[in-house]
Amino acid sequence: MRKALLAAGGRATRLRPITHTLNKHLIPLANKPMLFYGIETLVKAGIKEIFVNVNPGETELQKVLGNGSRWGVSLKCIEQQGGPLGLAHIVRNAEPYLGNEPFIFYLGDNVILDSIGNMVEKFQRENLDMCLAFAHIANPKQFGVAEIVNGKLTRILEKPENPPSDLAQTGIYFYSPKIFDAVKAIKRSARGEYEISDANTWMIEHDRNVGWVEVPGWWKDTGRPEDLLEGNQFIMSHFRF
């Protein structure tokens, strides 16, 4: 697995007014842009090519990230044609760059401080078409939630009122090129977006080879101000600089 798609677009409405003047993925955590943590995680997993999804007209991220040489990888920013239309749309938009190869789809506002190498190994060892990473959380209503029956992943419910489990879908996905069939097949949700949960459920329902794992160690979706504070506090208290 050589390629990764890193999501760094979106509207970031929950982080306003900070994001009126700064791309949320450049907000610092422990004095380092949060997006850098995602890049470092991917590099440690052996990724050599990273494609960063950005909003149309974005210029700041390109200046900060450069060509990836500071991390020893090839990095290219690609604009999401049509604007932010959902995570599944990000994957579809990137197909010309990812080609006929497996890849990691990683959301730039997720921070995981442990290696994802075991997830990569599982994906490759079991010859999976999709492997999803979940984490136990107290309030899964704000996430895609796993429905597990006898240890088998049966579907993903996006922001359900009555979650079937406390396993929230993290922003780490492993896909074979078969995911492109899924993102082209689904329709827009009630909120007008192409949901990655719908694409993942499509893969399950169409008998693709699907697996799942629990995220090791600490994971945080830093999409809200309180999450930024918690993430910053955790990093500062557990690591030496």
Coordinates of C-alpha atoms in Angstrom, one line a residue:
M1 CA 0.0 0.0 0.0
R2 CA 1.7 3.2 -1.3
K3 CA -1.0 5.8 -1.6
A4 CA -3.2 7.8 0.8
L5 CA -6.0 10.3 0.4
L6 CA -6.0 12.9 3.1
A7 CA -9.2 15.0 3.5
A8 CA -8.5 18.7 4.3
G9 CA -11.5 20.5 2.9
G10 CA -15.0 21.1 4.3
R11 CA -16.7 24.1 5.8
A12 CA -15.6 23.8 9.5
T13 CA -18.7 25.6 10.7
R14 CA -18.3 24.1 14.2
L15 CA -14.9 25.9 14.7
R16 CA -16.0 29.4 13.7
P17 CA -14.9 32.1 14.2
I18 CA -11.4 30.6 14.2
T19 CA -11.9 29.2 10.7
H20 CA -13.0 32.5 9.2
T21 CA -9.3 33.3 8.8
L22 CA -7.6 29.9 9.1
N23 CA -8.1 26.5 7.5
K24 CA -9.1 24.3 10.4
H25 CA -6.5 21.7 9.4
L26 CA -3.8 24.3 10.2
I27 CA -5.0 25.0 13.7
P28 CA -2.2 24.0 16.0
L29 CA -2.2 21.1 18.4
A30 CA 0.8 21.3 20.7
N31 CA 2.3 24.0 18.5
K32 CA 2.0 21.9 15.3
P33 CA -0.7 22.0 12.6
M34 CA -3.2 19.2 13.2
L35 CA -2.9 18.0 9.7
F36 CA 0.8 17.2 10.3
Y37 CA -0.2 14.5 12.7
G38 CA -2.2 12.7 10.0
I39 CA 0.7 13.0 7.5
E40 CA 3.1 11.6 10.1
T41 CA 0.8 8.7 10.9
L42 CA 0.6 7.8 7.2
V43 CA 4.3 8.1 6.7
K44 CA 4.9 5.8 9.6
A45 CA 2.6 3.3 7.9
G46 CA 4.8 3.2 4.8
I47 CA 2.8 5.5 2.6
K48 CA 4.8 7.1 -0.2
E49 CA 2.2 9.2 -2.1
I50 CA -0.3 11.5 -0.4
F51 CA -3.1 13.3 -2.1
V52 CA -4.6 16.1 -0.1
N53 CA -8.3 17.0 -0.8
V54 CA -8.8 20.8 -0.6
N55 CA -11.7 23.1 -1.2
P56 CA -11.8 24.9 -4.6
G57 CA -9.7 28.1 -4.4
E58 CA -7.6 26.9 -1.4
T59 CA -4.1 28.3 -1.4
E60 CA -2.8 28.3 2.2
L61 CA -2.5 24.5 2.6
Q62 CA -0.3 24.3 -0.5
K63 CA 2.1 26.9 0.9
V64 CA 2.4 25.1 4.2
L65 CA 2.6 21.5 2.9
G66 CA 4.8 22.0 -0.1
N67 CA 5.6 18.9 -2.1
G68 CA 5.9 16.6 0.9
S69 CA 9.7 16.5 0.9
R70 CA 9.9 17.5 4.5
W71 CA 8.3 14.1 5.3
G72 CA 10.1 12.1 2.6
V73 CA 6.9 11.6 0.5
S74 CA 5.3 12.9 -2.6
L75 CA 2.4 15.2 -1.7
K76 CA -0.1 16.8 -4.1
C77 CA -3.2 18.9 -3.3
I78 CA -6.3 18.3 -5.4
E79 CA -9.4 20.4 -5.5
Q80 CA -12.7 18.8 -4.8
Q81 CA -14.7 19.7 -7.9
G82 CA -18.1 21.1 -7.0
G83 CA -17.1 21.9 -3.5
P84 CA -17.7 20.0 -0.2
L85 CA -20.3 17.4 -1.2
G86 CA -19.5 14.7 1.4
L87 CA -16.7 12.3 2.2
A88 CA -17.8 9.8 -0.5
H89 CA -17.6 12.5 -3.0
I90 CA -14.0 13.2 -1.9
V91 CA -13.1 9.6 -2.8
R92 CA -14.8 9.8 -6.1
N93 CA -13.1 13.0 -7.0
A94 CA -9.7 11.5 -6.3
E95 CA -10.1 8.4 -8.4
P96 CA -7.9 9.7 -11.3
Y97 CA -5.0 10.1 -8.8
L98 CA -5.4 6.9 -6.8
G99 CA -5.9 4.7 -9.9
N100 CA -6.2 0.9 -9.6
E101 CA -4.4 0.6 -6.3
P102 CA -5.4 0.1 -2.6
F103 CA -5.2 3.2 -0.5
I104 CA -5.9 4.7 2.9
F105 CA -8.5 7.4 3.3
Y106 CA -7.7 9.5 6.3
L107 CA -9.6 12.5 7.6
G108 CA -7.3 15.4 8.4
D109 CA -9.1 16.5 11.6
N110 CA -8.5 13.0 13.2
V111 CA -5.6 12.5 15.5
I112 CA -4.3 9.1 16.4
L113 CA -1.1 8.8 18.3
D114 CA -0.5 5.1 17.9
S115 CA 0.7 3.3 14.8
I116 CA -1.9 2.1 12.2
G117 CA 0.6 -0.5 10.9
N118 CA -1.5 -3.4 12.4
M119 CA -4.5 -2.2 10.4
V120 CA -2.5 -2.1 7.2
E121 CA -1.2 -5.6 7.9
K122 CA -4.8 -6.9 8.5
F123 CA -6.0 -5.3 5.2
Q124 CA -3.2 -6.9 3.2
R125 CA -3.1 -10.3 5.0
E126 CA -6.9 -10.9 4.6
N127 CA -7.0 -9.5 1.1
L128 CA -9.8 -7.1 2.1
D129 CA -11.7 -4.7 -0.1
M130 CA -12.5 -2.5 2.9
C131 CA -11.3 -2.3 6.5
L132 CA -12.9 0.2 8.8
A133 CA -11.5 1.5 12.1
F134 CA -13.9 2.1 15.1
A135 CA -13.5 3.5 18.6
H136 CA -15.6 3.1 21.7
I137 CA -17.0 6.5 22.6
A138 CA -19.6 7.7 25.1
N139 CA -21.8 9.6 22.6
P140 CA -21.8 7.9 19.2
K141 CA -24.8 9.8 17.9
Q142 CA -22.5 12.3 16.2
F143 CA -20.7 9.7 14.1
G144 CA -21.2 6.8 11.8
V145 CA -22.0 3.8 14.1
A146 CA -21.2 0.2 13.5
E147 CA -23.9 -2.5 13.7
I148 CA -22.1 -5.7 14.7
V149 CA -23.8 -9.1 14.6
N150 CA -21.9 -12.1 15.8
G151 CA -18.6 -10.3 15.3
K152 CA -19.5 -9.4 11.7
L153 CA -20.0 -5.8 10.5
T154 CA -23.4 -5.7 9.0
R155 CA -24.0 -1.9 8.3
I156 CA -23.0 1.6 9.2
L157 CA -25.6 4.1 10.5
E158 CA -24.8 7.8 10.0
K159 CA -25.6 9.8 13.1
P160 CA -28.4 7.5 14.3
E161 CA -30.8 8.6 17.0
N162 CA -30.6 5.1 18.5
P163 CA -27.1 3.8 18.0
P164 CA -26.8 0.0 17.7
S165 CA -23.4 0.1 19.5
D166 CA -20.9 2.5 21.0
L167 CA -18.5 1.9 18.2
A168 CA -18.0 5.1 16.3
Q169 CA -16.5 5.2 12.8
T170 CA -13.2 7.0 13.0
G171 CA -11.7 8.9 10.1
I172 CA -9.4 6.0 9.0
Y173 CA -10.5 3.8 6.1
F174 CA -8.7 1.2 4.0
Y175 CA -10.0 0.5 0.5
S176 CA -9.3 -1.5 -2.6
P177 CA -10.3 0.2 -5.9
K178 CA -13.7 -1.5 -5.6
I179 CA -14.8 1.4 -3.4
F180 CA -15.1 3.5 -6.6
D181 CA -18.1 1.4 -7.6
A182 CA -19.7 2.2 -4.3
V183 CA -19.2 6.0 -4.3
K184 CA -20.6 6.1 -7.8
A185 CA -23.7 4.0 -6.9
I186 CA -25.0 5.9 -3.8
K187 CA -27.3 8.9 -3.9
R188 CA -27.2 12.1 -1.8
S189 CA -28.4 11.9 1.7
A190 CA -31.2 14.0 3.2
R191 CA -28.5 16.6 4.1
G192 CA -27.4 16.8 0.5
E193 CA -24.1 15.0 0.8
Y194 CA -22.7 11.7 -0.5
E195 CA -22.1 9.9 2.8
I196 CA -19.1 7.6 3.3
S197 CA -21.3 5.5 5.6
D198 CA -23.6 4.8 2.7
A199 CA -20.7 3.8 0.5
N200 CA -19.4 1.5 3.2
T201 CA -22.8 -0.1 3.7
W202 CA -23.0 -0.6 -0.1
M203 CA -19.7 -2.5 0.1
I204 CA -21.1 -4.7 2.8
E205 CA -24.4 -5.3 1.0
H206 CA -22.7 -6.2 -2.2
D207 CA -20.6 -8.9 -0.6
R208 CA -17.2 -7.2 -0.8
N209 CA -14.5 -8.6 1.4
V210 CA -14.9 -6.4 4.5
G211 CA -13.2 -6.3 7.9
W212 CA -13.0 -4.0 10.9
V213 CA -10.7 -3.2 13.7
E214 CA -10.7 -1.2 16.9
V215 CA -8.4 1.8 17.0
P216 CA -5.5 1.2 19.4
G217 CA -4.8 3.8 22.0
W218 CA -5.9 7.4 21.9
W219 CA -8.0 8.8 19.1
K220 CA -9.8 12.1 18.7
D221 CA -11.9 13.8 16.1
T222 CA -11.0 17.5 16.6
G223 CA -14.0 18.9 14.9
R224 CA -15.3 21.0 17.9
P225 CA -13.6 23.6 20.1
E226 CA -13.8 21.3 23.2
D227 CA -12.1 18.5 21.2
L228 CA -9.3 20.8 20.2
L229 CA -8.7 21.7 23.9
E230 CA -8.8 18.0 24.9
G231 CA -6.5 16.9 22.1
N232 CA -4.0 19.7 22.9
Q233 CA -4.0 18.9 26.6
F234 CA -3.5 15.1 26.0
I235 CA -0.6 15.6 23.6
M236 CA 1.1 18.1 25.9
S237 CA 0.8 15.9 29.0
H238 CA 1.9 12.6 27.4
F239 CA 4.8 13.5 25.1
R240 CA 8.1 15.2 25.6
F241 CA 9.1 18.0 23.2

